[in-house]
C-alpha cells in the first residue's frame, strides 16, 4: 500500500497555464508538506499544514496556493506557470516534529 | 537563518573502503535526519537523530549527532555499489518554526567496483 501518493507523476505544460498536483497520505499523520527540488537537487520547504491549518508558508510566489481539504490530502495549485517553476515537487507527511515520509514526486516541466 | 552544509558534495570511492560525510549546521537544533535519494526517485529515511550523542547504525551506515558542535556524520563502512545514491542531512528548526526541515545540498556518492 502506498503511504504517500502524488498525482500526476509527470506534468508537461506551457507557460501561462494553470495546473494542480494532488497528494494523499494513508499514514494517519497530522502534518503535510510541499517541497521543491530544483535541477541541482536542492530541496526547499514551500508549505506545511497541520490538521488542515497552514503552519509554514515560505516566501514563494503567490501563484502557488496550497489547499488541504482534510488531514489526509494536500493539493498544490499553480497559476500562470513560468519556466522557472520547472522542478520536482515532493509531498511529505509526518506526525508533527517526527520523521517525514516523502511521496514519489511530480516532475513539472514548463515549456 | 539556519544554514546546513554538507561535505563533500561529490564522493567517488572504491568498494570496500570507508568514508565519512559531514553535516554542519548553524543554529541550535535537537533533531537531525538523514535521507537517501536514488536517481529519479523519492527520499528514503535512513536515520532519525533526536539527542546529543545519538548514534544509529543500519548495515554499512552509521550516523551520529553532536549538538554542541552542531555536527552530524554519516560513516560508510566497506562500501558496496548498492550504496551509490545522494545522501541528504536535514535539520529540524523546532516546534516554533512549524518543524520545518532545512536540507543540506546533498552528497552524491558513487561507489566504484
PDB file of C-alpha atoms in Angstrom:
ATOM      1  CA  UNK A   1       0.000   0.000   0.000  1.00  0.00           C
ATOM      2  CA  UNK A   2       1.326   3.407  -0.961  1.00  0.00           C
ATOM      3  CA  UNK A   3       1.902   5.587   2.092  1.00  0.00           C
ATOM      4  CA  UNK A   4       2.203   8.998   0.407  1.00  0.00           C
ATOM      5  CA  UNK A   5       0.972   9.242  -3.165  1.00  0.00           C
ATOM      6  CA  UNK A   6       1.065  12.094  -5.653  1.00  0.00           C
ATOM      7  CA  UNK A   7      -0.619  12.663  -8.984  1.00  0.00           C
ATOM      8  CA  UNK A   8       0.422  13.205 -11.640  1.00  0.00           C
ATOM      9  CA  UNK A   9       3.949  11.795 -11.673  1.00  0.00           C
ATOM     10  CA  UNK A  10       4.886  13.853 -14.716  1.00  0.00           C
ATOM     11  CA  UNK A  11       3.411  17.150 -15.841  1.00  0.00           C
ATOM     12  CA  UNK A  12       4.433  18.925 -19.031  1.00  0.00           C
ATOM     13  CA  UNK A  13       2.716  22.203 -19.762  1.00  0.00           C
ATOM     14  CA  UNK A  14       3.176  25.553 -21.424  1.00  0.00           C
ATOM     15  CA  UNK A  15       3.974  28.872 -19.825  1.00  0.00           C
ATOM     16  CA  UNK A  16       0.944  30.725 -18.588  1.00  0.00           C
ATOM     17  CA  UNK A  17      -1.135  27.635 -17.880  1.00  0.00           C
ATOM     18  CA  UNK A  18      -2.620  26.711 -14.505  1.00  0.00           C
ATOM     19  CA  UNK A  19      -2.036  23.247 -13.061  1.00  0.00           C
ATOM     20  CA  UNK A  20      -2.639  21.273  -9.870  1.00  0.00           C
ATOM     21  CA  UNK A  21      -0.766  18.490  -8.121  1.00  0.00           C
ATOM     22  CA  UNK A  22      -2.561  16.246  -5.667  1.00  0.00           C
ATOM     23  CA  UNK A  23      -1.182  14.470  -2.622  1.00  0.00           C
ATOM     24  CA  UNK A  24      -2.728  11.882  -0.332  1.00  0.00           C
ATOM     25  CA  UNK A  25      -1.344  10.029   2.676  1.00  0.00           C
ATOM     26  CA  UNK A  26      -2.789   6.971   4.394  1.00  0.00           C
ATOM     27  CA  UNK A  27      -0.448   7.004   7.392  1.00  0.00           C
ATOM     28  CA  UNK A  28      -2.776   8.828   9.742  1.00  0.00           C
ATOM     29  CA  UNK A  29      -0.333  11.738  10.015  1.00  0.00           C
ATOM     30  CA  UNK A  30      -1.495  15.184  11.058  1.00  0.00           C
ATOM     31  CA  UNK A  31       1.048  17.261   9.134  1.00  0.00           C
ATOM     32  CA  UNK A  32       1.706  17.506   5.417  1.00  0.00           C
ATOM     33  CA  UNK A  33       4.317  19.410   3.435  1.00  0.00           C
ATOM     34  CA  UNK A  34       5.235  20.556  -0.038  1.00  0.00           C
ATOM     35  CA  UNK A  35       8.895  20.718  -1.071  1.00  0.00           C
ATOM     36  CA  UNK A  36      10.511  21.869  -4.295  1.00  0.00           C
ATOM     37  CA  UNK A  37      13.652  20.164  -5.600  1.00  0.00           C
ATOM     38  CA  UNK A  38      15.474  22.146  -8.260  1.00  0.00           C
ATOM     39  CA  UNK A  39      17.739  20.942 -11.036  1.00  0.00           C
ATOM     40  CA  UNK A  40      20.708  20.949  -8.659  1.00  0.00           C
ATOM     41  CA  UNK A  41      18.785  18.644  -6.306  1.00  0.00           C
ATOM     42  CA  UNK A  42      18.410  21.348  -3.676  1.00  0.00           C
ATOM     43  CA  UNK A  43      15.319  20.745  -1.550  1.00  0.00           C
ATOM     44  CA  UNK A  44      13.360  23.594  -0.053  1.00  0.00           C
ATOM     45  CA  UNK A  45      10.194  23.649   2.012  1.00  0.00           C
ATOM     46  CA  UNK A  46       7.297  25.562   0.487  1.00  0.00           C
ATOM     47  CA  UNK A  47       4.271  24.951   2.694  1.00  0.00           C
ATOM     48  CA  UNK A  48       3.112  22.873   5.606  1.00  0.00           C
ATOM     49  CA  UNK A  49      -0.322  22.111   7.028  1.00  0.00           C
ATOM     50  CA  UNK A  50      -1.054  20.719  10.461  1.00  0.00           C
ATOM     51  CA  UNK A  51      -4.599  19.457  10.926  1.00  0.00           C
ATOM     52  CA  UNK A  52      -5.689  21.461   7.889  1.00  0.00           C
ATOM     53  CA  UNK A  53      -4.136  24.669   9.254  1.00  0.00           C
ATOM     54  CA  UNK A  54      -1.319  26.390   7.352  1.00  0.00           C
ATOM     55  CA  UNK A  55       1.742  26.497   9.618  1.00  0.00           C
ATOM     56  CA  UNK A  56       4.600  27.065   7.196  1.00  0.00           C
ATOM     57  CA  UNK A  57       4.295  29.495   4.318  1.00  0.00           C
ATOM     58  CA  UNK A  58       7.710  30.141   2.856  1.00  0.00           C
ATOM     59  CA  UNK A  59       8.490  33.001   0.549  1.00  0.00           C
ATOM     60  CA  UNK A  60       7.132  31.572  -2.662  1.00  0.00           C
ATOM     61  CA  UNK A  61       5.284  33.448  -5.394  1.00  0.00           C
ATOM     62  CA  UNK A  62       1.599  33.846  -4.635  1.00  0.00           C
ATOM     63  CA  UNK A  63       0.922  31.979  -7.876  1.00  0.00           C
ATOM     64  CA  UNK A  64       1.399  28.896  -5.683  1.00  0.00           C
ATOM     65  CA  UNK A  65      -1.570  28.092  -3.485  1.00  0.00           C
ATOM     66  CA  UNK A  66      -1.875  25.035  -1.267  1.00  0.00           C
ATOM     67  CA  UNK A  67      -5.191  23.589  -0.189  1.00  0.00           C
ATOM     68  CA  UNK A  68      -5.864  20.961   2.439  1.00  0.00           C
ATOM     69  CA  UNK A  69      -9.437  19.675   2.296  1.00  0.00           C
ATOM     70  CA  UNK A  70      -8.738  17.216   5.122  1.00  0.00           C
ATOM     71  CA  UNK A  71      -5.801  15.828   7.095  1.00  0.00           C
ATOM     72  CA  UNK A  72      -5.068  13.161   4.504  1.00  0.00           C
ATOM     73  CA  UNK A  73      -4.892  15.441   1.480  1.00  0.00           C
ATOM     74  CA  UNK A  74      -2.777  18.405   0.469  1.00  0.00           C
ATOM     75  CA  UNK A  75      -3.004  19.830  -3.027  1.00  0.00           C
ATOM     76  CA  UNK A  76      -0.855  22.420  -4.758  1.00  0.00           C
ATOM     77  CA  UNK A  77      -2.282  24.726  -7.377  1.00  0.00           C
ATOM     78  CA  UNK A  78      -0.003  26.811  -9.553  1.00  0.00           C
ATOM     79  CA  UNK A  79      -1.278  29.715 -11.635  1.00  0.00           C
ATOM     80  CA  UNK A  80       0.384  31.302 -14.655  1.00  0.00           C
ATOM     81  CA  UNK A  81       3.223  28.822 -14.826  1.00  0.00           C
ATOM     82  CA  UNK A  82       6.706  30.137 -15.599  1.00  0.00           C
ATOM     83  CA  UNK A  83       9.824  28.433 -16.923  1.00  0.00           C
ATOM     84  CA  UNK A  84      11.464  28.736 -13.501  1.00  0.00           C
ATOM     85  CA  UNK A  85       8.722  26.628 -11.949  1.00  0.00           C
ATOM     86  CA  UNK A  86      10.159  23.556 -13.644  1.00  0.00           C
ATOM     87  CA  UNK A  87      11.291  21.259 -10.847  1.00  0.00           C
ATOM     88  CA  UNK A  88      10.331  18.142  -8.943  1.00  0.00           C
ATOM     89  CA  UNK A  89       7.687  18.767  -6.293  1.00  0.00           C
ATOM     90  CA  UNK A  90       7.556  16.411  -3.342  1.00  0.00           C
ATOM     91  CA  UNK A  91       4.753  15.994  -0.889  1.00  0.00           C
ATOM     92  CA  UNK A  92       5.586  14.634   2.560  1.00  0.00           C
ATOM     93  CA  UNK A  93       3.729  13.812   5.740  1.00  0.00           C
ATOM     94  CA  UNK A  94       4.548  13.220   9.399  1.00  0.00           C
ATOM     95  CA  UNK A  95       3.265  13.444  12.907  1.00  0.00           C
ATOM     96  CA  UNK A  96       4.352  16.922  13.954  1.00  0.00           C
ATOM     97  CA  UNK A  97       8.091  17.025  14.734  1.00  0.00           C
ATOM     98  CA  UNK A  98       8.634  13.430  13.750  1.00  0.00           C
ATOM     99  CA  UNK A  99      10.113  11.704  10.727  1.00  0.00           C
ATOM    100  CA  UNK A 100       8.759  12.892   7.388  1.00  0.00           C
ATOM    101  CA  UNK A 101       7.725  10.406   4.709  1.00  0.00           C
ATOM    102  CA  UNK A 102       8.006  11.571   1.140  1.00  0.00           C
ATOM    103  CA  UNK A 103       5.829  10.886  -1.864  1.00  0.00           C
ATOM    104  CA  UNK A 104       7.236   9.780  -5.232  1.00  0.00           C
ATOM    105  CA  UNK A 105       7.450  13.326  -6.583  1.00  0.00           C
ATOM    106  CA  UNK A 106       5.891  15.169  -9.505  1.00  0.00           C
ATOM    107  CA  UNK A 107       8.253  16.275 -12.235  1.00  0.00           C
ATOM    108  CA  UNK A 108       6.914  19.536 -13.653  1.00  0.00           C
ATOM    109  CA  UNK A 109       8.285  20.772 -16.953  1.00  0.00           C
ATOM    110  CA  UNK A 110       7.185  24.165 -18.217  1.00  0.00           C
ATOM    111  CA  UNK A 111       7.878  24.866 -21.879  1.00  0.00           C
TER     112      UNK A 111
ATOM    113  CA  UNK B   1      18.581  31.857   9.245  1.00  0.00           C
ATOM    114  CA  UNK B   2      19.622  28.241   9.564  1.00  0.00           C
ATOM    115  CA  UNK B   3      22.309  27.080   7.161  1.00  0.00           C
ATOM    116  CA  UNK B   4      23.105  23.411   6.630  1.00  0.00           C
ATOM    117  CA  UNK B   5      26.312  22.462   4.876  1.00  0.00           C
ATOM    118  CA  UNK B   6      27.375  19.037   3.759  1.00  0.00           C
ATOM    119  CA  UNK B   7      30.761  17.950   2.634  1.00  0.00           C
ATOM    120  CA  UNK B   8      31.880  16.593   0.423  1.00  0.00           C
ATOM    121  CA  UNK B   9      29.241  17.323  -2.205  1.00  0.00           C
ATOM    122  CA  UNK B  10      30.638  14.656  -4.513  1.00  0.00           C
ATOM    123  CA  UNK B  11      32.309  11.478  -3.353  1.00  0.00           C
ATOM    124  CA  UNK B  12      33.710   8.738  -5.534  1.00  0.00           C
ATOM    125  CA  UNK B  13      35.044   5.768  -3.647  1.00  0.00           C
ATOM    126  CA  UNK B  14      36.063   2.211  -4.231  1.00  0.00           C
ATOM    127  CA  UNK B  15      34.177  -0.770  -2.955  1.00  0.00           C
ATOM    128  CA  UNK B  16      35.466  -1.932   0.374  1.00  0.00           C
ATOM    129  CA  UNK B  17      36.673   1.485   1.513  1.00  0.00           C
ATOM    130  CA  UNK B  18      35.456   3.575   4.425  1.00  0.00           C
ATOM    131  CA  UNK B  19      34.445   7.218   4.324  1.00  0.00           C
ATOM    132  CA  UNK B  20      32.568   9.877   6.295  1.00  0.00           C
ATOM    133  CA  UNK B  21      30.109  12.522   5.128  1.00  0.00           C
ATOM    134  CA  UNK B  22      29.832  15.614   7.318  1.00  0.00           C
ATOM    135  CA  UNK B  23      26.813  17.790   8.001  1.00  0.00           C
ATOM    136  CA  UNK B  24      27.323  21.118   9.783  1.00  0.00           C
ATOM    137  CA  UNK B  25      24.503  23.435  10.769  1.00  0.00           C
ATOM    138  CA  UNK B  26      24.485  26.982  12.013  1.00  0.00           C
ATOM    139  CA  UNK B  27      21.867  27.241  14.779  1.00  0.00           C
ATOM    140  CA  UNK B  28      20.745  25.131  17.701  1.00  0.00           C
ATOM    141  CA  UNK B  29      18.685  22.071  16.897  1.00  0.00           C
ATOM    142  CA  UNK B  30      17.976  18.814  18.659  1.00  0.00           C
ATOM    143  CA  UNK B  31      16.775  16.819  15.666  1.00  0.00           C
ATOM    144  CA  UNK B  32      18.550  15.768  12.545  1.00  0.00           C
ATOM    145  CA  UNK B  33      17.593  13.359   9.789  1.00  0.00           C
ATOM    146  CA  UNK B  34      19.490  11.558   7.089  1.00  0.00           C
ATOM    147  CA  UNK B  35      17.785  10.665   3.819  1.00  0.00           C
ATOM    148  CA  UNK B  36      18.850   8.741   0.757  1.00  0.00           C
ATOM    149  CA  UNK B  37      17.715   9.571  -2.779  1.00  0.00           C
ATOM    150  CA  UNK B  38      18.319   7.336  -5.788  1.00  0.00           C
ATOM    151  CA  UNK B  39      18.257   8.984  -9.249  1.00  0.00           C
ATOM    152  CA  UNK B  40      14.714   9.854 -10.280  1.00  0.00           C
ATOM    153  CA  UNK B  41      13.303   8.530  -7.031  1.00  0.00           C
ATOM    154  CA  UNK B  42      11.872   9.849  -3.805  1.00  0.00           C
ATOM    155  CA  UNK B  43      13.641  10.393  -0.500  1.00  0.00           C
ATOM    156  CA  UNK B  44      14.015   7.423   1.807  1.00  0.00           C
ATOM    157  CA  UNK B  45      14.512   7.995   5.514  1.00  0.00           C
ATOM    158  CA  UNK B  46      17.706   6.447   6.863  1.00  0.00           C
ATOM    159  CA  UNK B  47      18.206   7.789  10.356  1.00  0.00           C
ATOM    160  CA  UNK B  48      16.478   9.975  12.904  1.00  0.00           C
ATOM    161  CA  UNK B  49      18.828  11.511  15.479  1.00  0.00           C
ATOM    162  CA  UNK B  50      16.988  13.061  18.397  1.00  0.00           C
ATOM    163  CA  UNK B  51      19.565  13.976  21.013  1.00  0.00           C
ATOM    164  CA  UNK B  52      23.149  14.893  21.608  1.00  0.00           C
ATOM    165  CA  UNK B  53      25.408  11.874  21.319  1.00  0.00           C
ATOM    166  CA  UNK B  54      22.830   9.843  19.412  1.00  0.00           C
ATOM    167  CA  UNK B  55      24.335   7.102  17.276  1.00  0.00           C
ATOM    168  CA  UNK B  56      22.353   4.902  14.921  1.00  0.00           C
ATOM    169  CA  UNK B  57      23.595   2.093  12.708  1.00  0.00           C
ATOM    170  CA  UNK B  58      21.992   0.225   9.853  1.00  0.00           C
ATOM    171  CA  UNK B  59      24.102  -2.172   7.821  1.00  0.00           C
ATOM    172  CA  UNK B  60      27.158  -0.377   6.489  1.00  0.00           C
ATOM    173  CA  UNK B  61      25.923   3.076   7.509  1.00  0.00           C
ATOM    174  CA  UNK B  62      26.309   4.727  10.897  1.00  0.00           C
ATOM    175  CA  UNK B  63      25.078   8.207  11.798  1.00  0.00           C
ATOM    176  CA  UNK B  64      25.925  10.319  14.810  1.00  0.00           C
ATOM    177  CA  UNK B  65      24.913  13.695  16.202  1.00  0.00           C
ATOM    178  CA  UNK B  66      26.893  16.200  18.270  1.00  0.00           C
ATOM    179  CA  UNK B  67      24.512  19.058  19.047  1.00  0.00           C
ATOM    180  CA  UNK B  68      27.182  21.075  20.838  1.00  0.00           C
ATOM    181  CA  UNK B  69      29.420  21.067  17.774  1.00  0.00           C
ATOM    182  CA  UNK B  70      26.342  21.334  15.509  1.00  0.00           C
ATOM    183  CA  UNK B  71      27.707  18.421  13.531  1.00  0.00           C
ATOM    184  CA  UNK B  72      26.379  15.128  12.272  1.00  0.00           C
ATOM    185  CA  UNK B  73      28.354  12.458  10.479  1.00  0.00           C
ATOM    186  CA  UNK B  74      27.328   9.602   8.218  1.00  0.00           C
ATOM    187  CA  UNK B  75      30.010   6.948   8.176  1.00  0.00           C
ATOM    188  CA  UNK B  76      30.193   4.372   5.436  1.00  0.00           C
ATOM    189  CA  UNK B  77      31.979   1.114   6.191  1.00  0.00           C
ATOM    190  CA  UNK B  78      33.255  -1.209   3.461  1.00  0.00           C
ATOM    191  CA  UNK B  79      31.265   0.493   0.736  1.00  0.00           C
ATOM    192  CA  UNK B  80      29.374  -1.535  -1.853  1.00  0.00           C
ATOM    193  CA  UNK B  81      27.963  -0.430  -5.203  1.00  0.00           C
ATOM    194  CA  UNK B  82      24.385  -0.501  -3.876  1.00  0.00           C
ATOM    195  CA  UNK B  83      25.189   2.458  -1.638  1.00  0.00           C
ATOM    196  CA  UNK B  84      25.588   4.725  -4.662  1.00  0.00           C
ATOM    197  CA  UNK B  85      22.995   7.485  -4.216  1.00  0.00           C
ATOM    198  CA  UNK B  86      22.633  11.065  -2.999  1.00  0.00           C
ATOM    199  CA  UNK B  87      22.565  11.485   0.773  1.00  0.00           C
ATOM    200  CA  UNK B  88      20.914  14.448   2.442  1.00  0.00           C
ATOM    201  CA  UNK B  89      21.002  15.626   6.006  1.00  0.00           C
ATOM    202  CA  UNK B  90      18.078  17.728   7.202  1.00  0.00           C
ATOM    203  CA  UNK B  91      17.832  19.794  10.360  1.00  0.00           C
ATOM    204  CA  UNK B  92      14.586  20.410  12.207  1.00  0.00           C
ATOM    205  CA  UNK B  93      14.287  24.066  13.195  1.00  0.00           C
ATOM    206  CA  UNK B  94      11.984  23.331  16.096  1.00  0.00           C
ATOM    207  CA  UNK B  95       8.339  23.478  17.014  1.00  0.00           C
ATOM    208  CA  UNK B  96       8.073  27.267  16.823  1.00  0.00           C
ATOM    209  CA  UNK B  97       9.103  27.081  13.170  1.00  0.00           C
ATOM    210  CA  UNK B  98       6.392  24.521  12.438  1.00  0.00           C
ATOM    211  CA  UNK B  99       9.013  21.809  12.468  1.00  0.00           C
ATOM    212  CA  UNK B 100      10.382  22.870   9.118  1.00  0.00           C
ATOM    213  CA  UNK B 101      13.326  20.884   7.775  1.00  0.00           C
ATOM    214  CA  UNK B 102      16.274  22.653   6.230  1.00  0.00           C
ATOM    215  CA  UNK B 103      18.196  20.347   3.933  1.00  0.00           C
ATOM    216  CA  UNK B 104      21.872  20.262   3.114  1.00  0.00           C
ATOM    217  CA  UNK B 105      22.927  20.376  -0.520  1.00  0.00           C
ATOM    218  CA  UNK B 106      23.290  16.604  -0.683  1.00  0.00           C
ATOM    219  CA  UNK B 107      26.327  14.377  -1.140  1.00  0.00           C
ATOM    220  CA  UNK B 108      26.381  12.429  -4.372  1.00  0.00           C
ATOM    221  CA  UNK B 109      28.109   9.139  -3.600  1.00  0.00           C
ATOM    222  CA  UNK B 110      29.431   6.854  -6.319  1.00  0.00           C
ATOM    223  CA  UNK B 111      30.900   3.522  -5.294  1.00  0.00           C
ATOM    224  CA  UNK B 112      33.106   2.000  -7.973  1.00  0.00           C
ATOM    225  CA  UNK B 113      33.931  -1.697  -8.272  1.00  0.00           C
TER     226      UNK B 113
END
